[in-house]
Amino acid sequence: MGDNLTPIDTAARDFTRQVVARLEHCSDPRLRALVAGLVRHLHEFAIEESLTDAEWMAGIRFLTDVGHITTDQRQEFILLSDTLGLSMLVDLINHGAGSTATESTVLGPFYVEGSPWRSNGDAITDDLGDQPLLVTGHVRDTSGRPLPGATVDVWQNATNRLYAVQDDTQSPENLRGRFRTDGDGAFAFRTVRPVDYPIPADGPVGRMLKATGRHPWRPAHIHFMVSANGYLPVTTHVFDSESRYLESDVVFGVKESLVRPFAVHDPDDAAEPAGISGRWYTVDIDIVLRPQEAG
Ligand code: BEZ
Ligand code: FE
């Protein structure tokens, strides 16, 4: 490798070593390793791409814009991490090792703590619309044993593509709720079939997507955050197998194990749940949690 280095490459690599050496008095070994790694990879990126002054400045301006638009309500840095695949890479590193537990995926910006507690079978919205959906499932451990008393926190978007936190026309508690699994580890709720939607694309991340020829869409899904005493919690989704964006999710959040068919039922199906009329859908899911001590 060293044979083909230009004088600039050689000087640049020597310079990188000097910058990393400045960290020698850092007393926190993990911090030192992280900053040194960041410096090495950032420098390597600049060298490999022969980064120009103008490109460096454009990058600074872009990050400045990401900072300016970020507020308590809008986290453009996480959106940037999501759309560059960093969030799902960190997820893979930390939660990707061959377990039979339910796989995790991105949390996303629309989670709101403290959703209303609801009873199994309840609707999480007052308007079940023309694509009502019955979600049923069980929370189990990795040996298949049901977990009674687990918390199932769910949230999703409305048929206008928006989550309640994005939309003044929805009640703040619309399409979200917490359920407690029953003695068989079961939960159930009625909702509307979620729809594909674009992530917030009116800021610098949206400009980046446009400039790089990417679309802003996520495939239709319901978010789940599931926890039980003594088990590792999981933050995940269930994706609608009919979405056209499963292969190109803008935040790379789709895992095959999380995709489910939403079965369609006739209006005269005898099992039609309360409050549902016309054509309706069902999806049944098992959420599997790993015991805490398994790490
Ligand atoms: C979401 O699914 O709510 C989401 C995830 C990542 C970025 C934007 C939205
Ligand atoms: Fe979402």
PDB file of C-alpha atoms and ligand atoms in Angstrom:
ATOM      1  CA  MET A   1       0.000   0.000   0.000  1.00  0.00           C
ATOM      2  CA  GLY A   2       2.786   2.404   1.025  1.00  0.00           C
ATOM      3  CA  ASP A   3       4.480   2.042  -2.383  1.00  0.00           C
ATOM      4  CA  ASN A   4       1.885   4.112  -4.272  1.00  0.00           C
ATOM      5  CA  LEU A   5       1.594   7.000  -1.788  1.00  0.00           C
ATOM      6  CA  THR A   6       1.991  10.528  -3.204  1.00  0.00           C
ATOM      7  CA  PRO A   7       3.993  13.083  -1.158  1.00  0.00           C
ATOM      8  CA  ILE A   8       0.646  14.634  -0.114  1.00  0.00           C
ATOM      9  CA  ASP A   9      -0.661  11.245   1.060  1.00  0.00           C
ATOM     10  CA  THR A  10       2.500  10.643   3.069  1.00  0.00           C
ATOM     11  CA  ALA A  11       2.369  14.111   4.674  1.00  0.00           C
ATOM     12  CA  ALA A  12      -1.367  13.732   5.376  1.00  0.00           C
ATOM     13  CA  ARG A  13      -0.946  10.374   7.101  1.00  0.00           C
ATOM     14  CA  ASP A  14       1.945  11.729   9.146  1.00  0.00           C
ATOM     15  CA  PHE A  15      -0.289  14.674  10.111  1.00  0.00           C
ATOM     16  CA  THR A  16      -3.111  12.297  11.171  1.00  0.00           C
ATOM     17  CA  ARG A  17      -0.662  10.514  13.486  1.00  0.00           C
ATOM     18  CA  GLN A  18       0.244  13.861  15.092  1.00  0.00           C
ATOM     19  CA  VAL A  19      -3.413  14.700  15.715  1.00  0.00           C
ATOM     20  CA  VAL A  20      -4.100  11.282  17.266  1.00  0.00           C
ATOM     21  CA  ALA A  21      -0.954  11.604  19.431  1.00  0.00           C
ATOM     22  CA  ARG A  22      -2.449  14.747  21.042  1.00  0.00           C
ATOM     23  CA  LEU A  23      -4.915  12.462  22.794  1.00  0.00           C
ATOM     24  CA  GLU A  24      -2.191  10.786  24.859  1.00  0.00           C
ATOM     25  CA  HIS A  25      -3.214  12.591  28.071  1.00  0.00           C
ATOM     26  CA  CYS A  26      -6.885  11.659  27.766  1.00  0.00           C
ATOM     27  CA  SER A  27      -7.528   9.745  30.978  1.00  0.00           C
ATOM     28  CA  ASP A  28     -10.701   8.029  29.765  1.00  0.00           C
ATOM     29  CA  PRO A  29      -9.556   5.123  27.555  1.00  0.00           C
ATOM     30  CA  ARG A  30     -12.912   4.679  25.826  1.00  0.00           C
ATOM     31  CA  LEU A  31     -13.184   8.394  25.011  1.00  0.00           C
ATOM     32  CA  ARG A  32      -9.615   8.341  23.718  1.00  0.00           C
ATOM     33  CA  ALA A  33     -10.339   5.352  21.466  1.00  0.00           C
ATOM     34  CA  LEU A  34     -13.544   6.919  20.128  1.00  0.00           C
ATOM     35  CA  VAL A  35     -11.991  10.316  19.358  1.00  0.00           C
ATOM     36  CA  ALA A  36      -8.863   8.729  17.852  1.00  0.00           C
ATOM     37  CA  GLY A  37     -11.004   6.475  15.661  1.00  0.00           C
ATOM     38  CA  LEU A  38     -13.157   9.401  14.586  1.00  0.00           C
ATOM     39  CA  VAL A  39     -10.083  11.495  13.694  1.00  0.00           C
ATOM     40  CA  ARG A  40      -8.491   8.620  11.738  1.00  0.00           C
ATOM     41  CA  HIS A  41     -11.626   7.873   9.740  1.00  0.00           C
ATOM     42  CA  LEU A  42     -12.462  11.544   9.112  1.00  0.00           C
ATOM     43  CA  HIS A  43      -8.933  12.195   7.893  1.00  0.00           C
ATOM     44  CA  GLU A  44      -8.941   9.038   5.780  1.00  0.00           C
ATOM     45  CA  PHE A  45     -12.234  10.170   4.232  1.00  0.00           C
ATOM     46  CA  ALA A  46     -10.782  13.594   3.366  1.00  0.00           C
ATOM     47  CA  ILE A  47      -7.633  12.026   1.896  1.00  0.00           C
ATOM     48  CA  GLU A  48      -9.461   9.339  -0.061  1.00  0.00           C
ATOM     49  CA  GLU A  49     -11.923  11.812  -1.571  1.00  0.00           C
ATOM     50  CA  SER A  50      -9.328  14.618  -2.004  1.00  0.00           C
ATOM     51  CA  LEU A  51     -11.810  16.883  -0.207  1.00  0.00           C
ATOM     52  CA  THR A  52     -11.707  20.438  -1.645  1.00  0.00           C
ATOM     53  CA  ASP A  53     -11.938  23.664   0.397  1.00  0.00           C
ATOM     54  CA  ALA A  54     -15.398  24.337  -1.091  1.00  0.00           C
ATOM     55  CA  GLU A  55     -16.626  20.840  -0.250  1.00  0.00           C
ATOM     56  CA  TRP A  56     -15.345  21.140   3.311  1.00  0.00           C
ATOM     57  CA  MET A  57     -17.201  24.483   3.642  1.00  0.00           C
ATOM     58  CA  ALA A  58     -20.396  22.987   2.162  1.00  0.00           C
ATOM     59  CA  GLY A  59     -20.196  20.224   4.761  1.00  0.00           C
ATOM     60  CA  ILE A  60     -19.774  22.780   7.560  1.00  0.00           C
ATOM     61  CA  ARG A  61     -22.769  24.778   6.258  1.00  0.00           C
ATOM     62  CA  PHE A  62     -24.856  21.631   6.034  1.00  0.00           C
ATOM     63  CA  LEU A  63     -24.093  20.583   9.628  1.00  0.00           C
ATOM     64  CA  THR A  64     -24.763  24.163  10.775  1.00  0.00           C
ATOM     65  CA  ASP A  65     -28.202  23.997   9.135  1.00  0.00           C
ATOM     66  CA  VAL A  66     -28.857  20.629  10.804  1.00  0.00           C
ATOM     67  CA  GLY A  67     -28.036  22.291  14.145  1.00  0.00           C
ATOM     68  CA  HIS A  68     -30.176  25.359  13.476  1.00  0.00           C
ATOM     69  CA  ILE A  69     -33.321  23.387  12.689  1.00  0.00           C
ATOM     70  CA  THR A  70     -32.882  21.053  15.675  1.00  0.00           C
ATOM     71  CA  THR A  71     -35.126  21.837  18.658  1.00  0.00           C
ATOM     72  CA  ASP A  72     -36.652  19.857  21.532  1.00  0.00           C
ATOM     73  CA  GLN A  73     -39.367  18.863  19.041  1.00  0.00           C
ATOM     74  CA  ARG A  74     -37.229  18.213  15.988  1.00  0.00           C
ATOM     75  CA  GLN A  75     -33.995  16.175  16.081  1.00  0.00           C
ATOM     76  CA  GLU A  76     -32.448  16.643  12.650  1.00  0.00           C
ATOM     77  CA  PHE A  77     -29.143  15.048  13.764  1.00  0.00           C
ATOM     78  CA  ILE A  78     -30.900  11.756  14.504  1.00  0.00           C
ATOM     79  CA  LEU A  79     -32.745  12.037  11.192  1.00  0.00           C
ATOM     80  CA  LEU A  80     -29.349  12.487   9.526  1.00  0.00           C
ATOM     81  CA  SER A  81     -27.992   9.448  11.365  1.00  0.00           C
ATOM     82  CA  ASP A  82     -31.113   7.477  10.338  1.00  0.00           C
ATOM     83  CA  THR A  83     -30.909   8.426   6.668  1.00  0.00           C
ATOM     84  CA  LEU A  84     -27.155   7.736   6.460  1.00  0.00           C
ATOM     85  CA  GLY A  85     -27.750   4.254   7.898  1.00  0.00           C
ATOM     86  CA  LEU A  86     -25.755   4.983  11.064  1.00  0.00           C
ATOM     87  CA  SER A  87     -28.705   4.364  13.412  1.00  0.00           C
ATOM     88  CA  MET A  88     -29.378   0.913  11.966  1.00  0.00           C
ATOM     89  CA  LEU A  89     -25.645   0.109  11.896  1.00  0.00           C
ATOM     90  CA  VAL A  90     -25.431   0.869  15.635  1.00  0.00           C
ATOM     91  CA  ASP A  91     -28.577  -1.253  16.104  1.00  0.00           C
ATOM     92  CA  LEU A  92     -26.940  -4.118  14.193  1.00  0.00           C
ATOM     93  CA  ILE A  93     -23.728  -3.878  16.244  1.00  0.00           C
ATOM     94  CA  ASN A  94     -25.620  -3.892  19.554  1.00  0.00           C
ATOM     95  CA  HIS A  95     -28.681  -6.040  18.874  1.00  0.00           C
ATOM     96  CA  GLY A  96     -27.858  -7.968  15.730  1.00  0.00           C
ATOM     97  CA  ALA A  97     -26.316 -11.154  17.138  1.00  0.00           C
ATOM     98  CA  GLY A  98     -28.207 -14.374  16.303  1.00  0.00           C
ATOM     99  CA  SER A  99     -30.915 -14.452  18.982  1.00  0.00           C
ATOM    100  CA  THR A 100     -34.425 -15.797  18.560  1.00  0.00           C
ATOM    101  CA  ALA A 101     -35.778 -12.651  20.225  1.00  0.00           C
ATOM    102  CA  THR A 102     -37.768 -10.137  18.179  1.00  0.00           C
ATOM    103  CA  GLU A 103     -35.410  -7.920  16.205  1.00  0.00           C
ATOM    104  CA  SER A 104     -35.228  -4.219  16.946  1.00  0.00           C
ATOM    105  CA  THR A 105     -35.383  -1.245  14.611  1.00  0.00           C
ATOM    106  CA  VAL A 106     -35.305   2.565  14.767  1.00  0.00           C
ATOM    107  CA  LEU A 107     -37.253   4.437  17.449  1.00  0.00           C
ATOM    108  CA  GLY A 108     -37.998   7.380  15.157  1.00  0.00           C
ATOM    109  CA  PRO A 109     -38.941  10.930  16.194  1.00  0.00           C
ATOM    110  CA  PHE A 110     -42.647  10.383  16.838  1.00  0.00           C
ATOM    111  CA  TYR A 111     -42.518   8.401  20.076  1.00  0.00           C
ATOM    112  CA  VAL A 112     -44.214  10.230  22.940  1.00  0.00           C
ATOM    113  CA  GLU A 113     -43.778   8.955  26.495  1.00  0.00           C
ATOM    114  CA  GLY A 114     -46.800   8.371  28.677  1.00  0.00           C
ATOM    115  CA  SER A 115     -49.339   7.080  26.142  1.00  0.00           C
ATOM    116  CA  PRO A 116     -52.760   6.367  27.649  1.00  0.00           C
ATOM    117  CA  TRP A 117     -53.235   2.948  29.232  1.00  0.00           C
ATOM    118  CA  ARG A 118     -55.907   1.039  27.361  1.00  0.00           C
ATOM    119  CA  SER A 119     -57.629  -2.323  27.825  1.00  0.00           C
ATOM    120  CA  ASN A 120     -57.030  -5.257  25.544  1.00  0.00           C
ATOM    121  CA  GLY A 121     -59.397  -5.075  22.580  1.00  0.00           C
ATOM    122  CA  ASP A 122     -59.746  -1.257  22.788  1.00  0.00           C
ATOM    123  CA  ALA A 123     -59.412   0.976  19.759  1.00  0.00           C
ATOM    124  CA  ILE A 124     -56.435   3.397  19.804  1.00  0.00           C
ATOM    125  CA  THR A 125     -58.436   5.893  17.726  1.00  0.00           C
ATOM    126  CA  ASP A 126     -61.994   7.215  17.608  1.00  0.00           C
ATOM    127  CA  ASP A 127     -62.093   6.865  13.835  1.00  0.00           C
ATOM    128  CA  LEU A 128     -61.459   3.378  12.448  1.00  0.00           C
ATOM    129  CA  GLY A 129     -61.946   4.712   8.907  1.00  0.00           C
ATOM    130  CA  ASP A 130     -62.407   2.447   5.909  1.00  0.00           C
ATOM    131  CA  GLN A 131     -59.387   0.179   6.554  1.00  0.00           C
ATOM    132  CA  PRO A 132     -59.918  -0.983  10.163  1.00  0.00           C
ATOM    133  CA  LEU A 133     -57.256  -3.322  11.507  1.00  0.00           C
ATOM    134  CA  LEU A 134     -57.335  -5.726  14.444  1.00  0.00           C
ATOM    135  CA  VAL A 135     -53.866  -6.318  15.899  1.00  0.00           C
ATOM    136  CA  THR A 136     -53.474  -9.374  18.118  1.00  0.00           C
ATOM    137  CA  GLY A 137     -50.418 -11.035  19.564  1.00  0.00           C
ATOM    138  CA  HIS A 138     -48.520 -12.524  22.452  1.00  0.00           C
ATOM    139  CA  VAL A 139     -45.412 -11.504  24.313  1.00  0.00           C
ATOM    140  CA  ARG A 140     -43.217 -14.539  24.998  1.00  0.00           C
ATOM    141  CA  ASP A 141     -39.739 -15.357  26.212  1.00  0.00           C
ATOM    142  CA  THR A 142     -37.163 -17.060  24.006  1.00  0.00           C
ATOM    143  CA  SER A 143     -38.383 -20.493  25.195  1.00  0.00           C
ATOM    144  CA  GLY A 144     -41.908 -19.686  23.974  1.00  0.00           C
ATOM    145  CA  ARG A 145     -43.370 -19.125  27.465  1.00  0.00           C
ATOM    146  CA  PRO A 146     -46.037 -16.385  27.551  1.00  0.00           C
ATOM    147  CA  LEU A 147     -45.196 -13.262  29.572  1.00  0.00           C
ATOM    148  CA  PRO A 148     -48.244 -11.970  31.483  1.00  0.00           C
ATOM    149  CA  GLY A 149     -48.080  -8.334  32.643  1.00  0.00           C
ATOM    150  CA  ALA A 150     -45.718  -7.172  29.872  1.00  0.00           C
ATOM    151  CA  THR A 151     -46.116  -3.578  28.644  1.00  0.00           C
ATOM    152  CA  VAL A 152     -46.904  -3.126  24.954  1.00  0.00           C
ATOM    153  CA  ASP A 153     -46.545   0.544  23.945  1.00  0.00           C
ATOM    154  CA  VAL A 154     -47.735   1.215  20.372  1.00  0.00           C
ATOM    155  CA  TRP A 155     -47.895   4.224  18.058  1.00  0.00           C
ATOM    156  CA  GLN A 156     -48.544   4.729  14.366  1.00  0.00           C
ATOM    157  CA  ASN A 157     -49.604   7.242  11.746  1.00  0.00           C
ATOM    158  CA  ALA A 158     -53.097   8.144  10.550  1.00  0.00           C
ATOM    159  CA  THR A 159     -54.407   7.699   7.031  1.00  0.00           C
ATOM    160  CA  ASN A 160     -53.348  11.312   6.276  1.00  0.00           C
ATOM    161  CA  ARG A 161     -49.763   9.953   6.797  1.00  0.00           C
ATOM    162  CA  LEU A 162     -49.177  12.025   9.935  1.00  0.00           C
ATOM    163  CA  TYR A 163     -48.550  11.014  13.557  1.00  0.00           C
ATOM    164  CA  ALA A 164     -50.626  12.858  16.146  1.00  0.00           C
ATOM    165  CA  VAL A 165     -47.512  14.804  17.311  1.00  0.00           C
ATOM    166  CA  GLN A 166     -47.141  16.233  13.804  1.00  0.00           C
ATOM    167  CA  ASP A 167     -50.771  17.136  13.289  1.00  0.00           C
ATOM    168  CA  ASP A 168     -52.914  19.684  15.193  1.00  0.00           C
ATOM    169  CA  THR A 169     -56.089  18.190  13.701  1.00  0.00           C
ATOM    170  CA  GLN A 170     -55.596  14.914  15.650  1.00  0.00           C
ATOM    171  CA  SER A 171     -56.094  14.511  19.363  1.00  0.00           C
ATOM    172  CA  PRO A 172     -52.636  14.153  21.013  1.00  0.00           C
ATOM    173  CA  GLU A 173     -53.557  10.627  22.134  1.00  0.00           C
ATOM    174  CA  ASN A 174     -54.757   9.455  18.740  1.00  0.00           C
ATOM    175  CA  LEU A 175     -53.251   6.223  17.439  1.00  0.00           C
ATOM    176  CA  ARG A 176     -51.097   5.494  20.442  1.00  0.00           C
ATOM    177  CA  GLY A 177     -51.591   3.540  23.631  1.00  0.00           C
ATOM    178  CA  ARG A 178     -50.152   1.184  26.224  1.00  0.00           C
ATOM    179  CA  PHE A 179     -51.480  -2.297  26.854  1.00  0.00           C
ATOM    180  CA  ARG A 180     -50.707  -4.836  29.536  1.00  0.00           C
ATOM    181  CA  THR A 181     -50.583  -8.497  28.401  1.00  0.00           C
ATOM    182  CA  ASP A 182     -53.158 -10.764  30.044  1.00  0.00           C
ATOM    183  CA  GLY A 183     -52.550 -14.026  31.909  1.00  0.00           C
ATOM    184  CA  ASP A 184     -51.763 -15.763  28.581  1.00  0.00           C
ATOM    185  CA  GLY A 185     -49.284 -13.070  27.527  1.00  0.00           C
ATOM    186  CA  ALA A 186     -51.836 -11.837  24.962  1.00  0.00           C
ATOM    187  CA  PHE A 187     -52.638  -8.307  23.813  1.00  0.00           C
ATOM    188  CA  ALA A 188     -55.111  -6.946  21.259  1.00  0.00           C
ATOM    189  CA  PHE A 189     -56.141  -3.573  19.896  1.00  0.00           C
ATOM    190  CA  ARG A 190     -58.171  -2.096  17.075  1.00  0.00           C
ATOM    191  CA  THR A 191     -56.719   0.580  14.845  1.00  0.00           C
ATOM    192  CA  VAL A 192     -56.498   1.757  11.241  1.00  0.00           C
ATOM    193  CA  ARG A 193     -54.187   0.165   8.713  1.00  0.00           C
ATOM    194  CA  PRO A 194     -51.018   2.309   8.760  1.00  0.00           C
ATOM    195  CA  VAL A 195     -49.885   3.944   5.511  1.00  0.00           C
ATOM    196  CA  ASP A 196     -46.545   4.657   3.820  1.00  0.00           C
ATOM    197  CA  TYR A 197     -45.268   8.138   4.664  1.00  0.00           C
ATOM    198  CA  PRO A 198     -42.369  10.488   3.967  1.00  0.00           C
ATOM    199  CA  ILE A 199     -40.061  11.465   6.833  1.00  0.00           C
ATOM    200  CA  PRO A 200     -39.878  15.231   7.513  1.00  0.00           C
ATOM    201  CA  ALA A 201     -38.120  16.390   4.341  1.00  0.00           C
ATOM    202  CA  ASP A 202     -38.473  20.184   4.614  1.00  0.00           C
ATOM    203  CA  GLY A 203     -35.019  20.657   6.201  1.00  0.00           C
ATOM    204  CA  PRO A 204     -31.354  19.936   5.429  1.00  0.00           C
ATOM    205  CA  VAL A 205     -31.855  16.148   5.546  1.00  0.00           C
ATOM    206  CA  GLY A 206     -34.602  16.477   2.928  1.00  0.00           C
ATOM    207  CA  ARG A 207     -32.233  18.599   0.785  1.00  0.00           C
ATOM    208  CA  MET A 208     -29.532  15.950   1.170  1.00  0.00           C
ATOM    209  CA  LEU A 209     -31.971  13.215   0.065  1.00  0.00           C
ATOM    210  CA  LYS A 210     -33.029  15.239  -2.972  1.00  0.00           C
ATOM    211  CA  ALA A 211     -29.470  16.142  -3.938  1.00  0.00           C
ATOM    212  CA  THR A 212     -28.432  12.492  -3.752  1.00  0.00           C
ATOM    213  CA  GLY A 213     -31.396  11.194  -5.771  1.00  0.00           C
ATOM    214  CA  ARG A 214     -33.165   9.498  -2.842  1.00  0.00           C
ATOM    215  CA  HIS A 215     -36.847   9.406  -1.903  1.00  0.00           C
ATOM    216  CA  PRO A 216     -38.022  10.225   1.670  1.00  0.00           C
ATOM    217  CA  TRP A 217     -40.532   7.356   2.125  1.00  0.00           C
ATOM    218  CA  ARG A 218     -40.928   4.776   4.878  1.00  0.00           C
ATOM    219  CA  PRO A 219     -43.005   1.608   4.402  1.00  0.00           C
ATOM    220  CA  ALA A 220     -46.276   1.411   6.398  1.00  0.00           C
ATOM    221  CA  HIS A 221     -45.675   0.133   9.931  1.00  0.00           C
ATOM    222  CA  ILE A 222     -46.834   0.113  13.533  1.00  0.00           C
ATOM    223  CA  HIS A 223     -44.256   0.944  16.224  1.00  0.00           C
ATOM    224  CA  PHE A 224     -43.920  -1.279  19.299  1.00  0.00           C
ATOM    225  CA  MET A 225     -41.923  -0.765  22.478  1.00  0.00           C
ATOM    226  CA  VAL A 226     -42.314  -3.869  24.608  1.00  0.00           C
ATOM    227  CA  SER A 227     -40.949  -4.520  28.079  1.00  0.00           C
ATOM    228  CA  ALA A 228     -41.375  -7.036  30.901  1.00  0.00           C
ATOM    229  CA  ASN A 229     -39.693  -7.403  34.282  1.00  0.00           C
ATOM    230  CA  GLY A 230     -36.469  -9.399  34.001  1.00  0.00           C
ATOM    231  CA  TYR A 231     -36.302  -9.138  30.190  1.00  0.00           C
ATOM    232  CA  LEU A 232     -34.482  -6.879  27.758  1.00  0.00           C
ATOM    233  CA  PRO A 233     -36.979  -4.414  26.236  1.00  0.00           C
ATOM    234  CA  VAL A 234     -37.336  -4.179  22.476  1.00  0.00           C
ATOM    235  CA  THR A 235     -38.158  -1.205  20.250  1.00  0.00           C
ATOM    236  CA  THR A 236     -39.427  -2.464  16.952  1.00  0.00           C
ATOM    237  CA  HIS A 237     -42.023  -2.229  14.162  1.00  0.00           C
ATOM    238  CA  VAL A 238     -44.415  -4.484  12.312  1.00  0.00           C
ATOM    239  CA  PHE A 239     -44.309  -3.679   8.602  1.00  0.00           C
ATOM    240  CA  ASP A 240     -47.173  -4.200   6.139  1.00  0.00           C
ATOM    241  CA  SER A 241     -45.968  -6.765   3.578  1.00  0.00           C
ATOM    242  CA  GLU A 242     -47.851  -4.940   0.831  1.00  0.00           C
ATOM    243  CA  SER A 243     -45.882  -1.702   1.109  1.00  0.00           C
ATOM    244  CA  ARG A 244     -43.982  -0.674  -2.021  1.00  0.00           C
ATOM    245  CA  TYR A 245     -41.155   0.801   0.081  1.00  0.00           C
ATOM    246  CA  LEU A 246     -39.993  -2.332   1.937  1.00  0.00           C
ATOM    247  CA  GLU A 247     -36.876  -2.581  -0.249  1.00  0.00           C
ATOM    248  CA  SER A 248     -36.019   1.117  -0.110  1.00  0.00           C
ATOM    249  CA  ASP A 249     -36.966   2.390   3.384  1.00  0.00           C
ATOM    250  CA  VAL A 250     -35.288   5.802   3.644  1.00  0.00           C
ATOM    251  CA  VAL A 251     -33.930   4.921   7.116  1.00  0.00           C
ATOM    252  CA  PHE A 252     -32.960   1.284   6.328  1.00  0.00           C
ATOM    253  CA  GLY A 253     -35.193   0.061   9.189  1.00  0.00           C
ATOM    254  CA  VAL A 254     -36.793  -2.983   7.522  1.00  0.00           C
ATOM    255  CA  LYS A 255     -35.800  -6.443   8.702  1.00  0.00           C
ATOM    256  CA  GLU A 256     -37.417  -9.407   7.000  1.00  0.00           C
ATOM    257  CA  SER A 257     -38.536 -10.920  10.314  1.00  0.00           C
ATOM    258  CA  LEU A 258     -40.654  -7.803  11.023  1.00  0.00           C
ATOM    259  CA  VAL A 259     -42.733  -7.917   7.833  1.00  0.00           C
ATOM    260  CA  ARG A 260     -46.246  -9.392   8.143  1.00  0.00           C
ATOM    261  CA  PRO A 261     -49.188  -9.873   5.789  1.00  0.00           C
ATOM    262  CA  PHE A 262     -52.268  -7.938   6.920  1.00  0.00           C
ATOM    263  CA  ALA A 263     -55.054 -10.469   6.188  1.00  0.00           C
ATOM    264  CA  VAL A 264     -58.207  -9.046   4.631  1.00  0.00           C
ATOM    265  CA  HIS A 265     -61.693 -10.116   5.838  1.00  0.00           C
ATOM    266  CA  ASP A 266     -65.117  -9.820   4.293  1.00  0.00           C
ATOM    267  CA  PRO A 267     -67.686  -7.493   5.902  1.00  0.00           C
ATOM    268  CA  ASP A 268     -69.872 -10.481   6.754  1.00  0.00           C
ATOM    269  CA  ASP A 269     -67.084 -12.396   8.532  1.00  0.00           C
ATOM    270  CA  ALA A 270     -68.689 -13.681  11.737  1.00  0.00           C
ATOM    271  CA  ALA A 271     -65.592 -12.740  13.771  1.00  0.00           C
ATOM    272  CA  GLU A 272     -65.914  -9.027  12.947  1.00  0.00           C
ATOM    273  CA  PRO A 273     -64.856  -7.111  16.086  1.00  0.00           C
ATOM    274  CA  ALA A 274     -66.967  -4.448  17.804  1.00  0.00           C
ATOM    275  CA  GLY A 275     -66.959  -1.072  16.075  1.00  0.00           C
ATOM    276  CA  ILE A 276     -65.640  -2.505  12.811  1.00  0.00           C
ATOM    277  CA  SER A 277     -67.847  -2.638   9.743  1.00  0.00           C
ATOM    278  CA  GLY A 278     -67.073  -3.228   6.094  1.00  0.00           C
ATOM    279  CA  ARG A 279     -63.838  -4.787   4.889  1.00  0.00           C
ATOM    280  CA  TRP A 280     -61.323  -5.180   7.691  1.00  0.00           C
ATOM    281  CA  TYR A 281     -57.798  -6.461   8.286  1.00  0.00           C
ATOM    282  CA  THR A 282     -55.988  -8.519  10.897  1.00  0.00           C
ATOM    283  CA  VAL A 283     -52.372  -9.070  11.822  1.00  0.00           C
ATOM    284  CA  ASP A 284     -51.110 -11.390  14.548  1.00  0.00           C
ATOM    285  CA  ILE A 285     -47.633 -11.040  15.998  1.00  0.00           C
ATOM    286  CA  ASP A 286     -45.475 -12.672  18.612  1.00  0.00           C
ATOM    287  CA  ILE A 287     -43.022 -10.394  20.390  1.00  0.00           C
ATOM    288  CA  VAL A 288     -40.180 -12.411  21.896  1.00  0.00           C
ATOM    289  CA  LEU A 289     -38.021 -10.972  24.688  1.00  0.00           C
ATOM    290  CA  ARG A 290     -34.628 -12.184  25.902  1.00  0.00           C
ATOM    291  CA  PRO A 291     -34.005 -12.673  29.621  1.00  0.00           C
ATOM    292  CA  GLN A 292     -31.979  -9.795  31.107  1.00  0.00           C
ATOM    293  CA  GLU A 293     -29.092 -11.954  32.304  1.00  0.00           C
ATOM    294  CA  ALA A 294     -28.479 -13.254  28.738  1.00  0.00           C
ATOM    295  CA  GLY A 295     -27.157  -9.745  28.037  1.00  0.00           C
TER     296      GLY A 295
HETATM  297  C1  BEZ B   1     -40.590   6.597  12.171  1.00  0.00           C
HETATM  298  O1  BEZ B   1     -40.802   5.463  11.838  1.00  0.00           O
HETATM  299  O2  BEZ B   1     -41.461   7.142  12.845  1.00  0.00           O
HETATM  300  C2  BEZ B   1     -39.328   7.290  11.752  1.00  0.00           C
HETATM  301  C3  BEZ B   1     -38.122   6.649  11.956  1.00  0.00           C
HETATM  302  C4  BEZ B   1     -36.955   7.289  11.573  1.00  0.00           C
HETATM  303  C5  BEZ B   1     -36.996   8.552  10.997  1.00  0.00           C
HETATM  304  C6  BEZ B   1     -38.220   9.173  10.800  1.00  0.00           C
HETATM  305  C7  BEZ B   1     -39.403   8.542  11.177  1.00  0.00           C
HETATM  306 FE    FE B   2     -42.952   5.478  12.014  1.00  0.00          FE
END
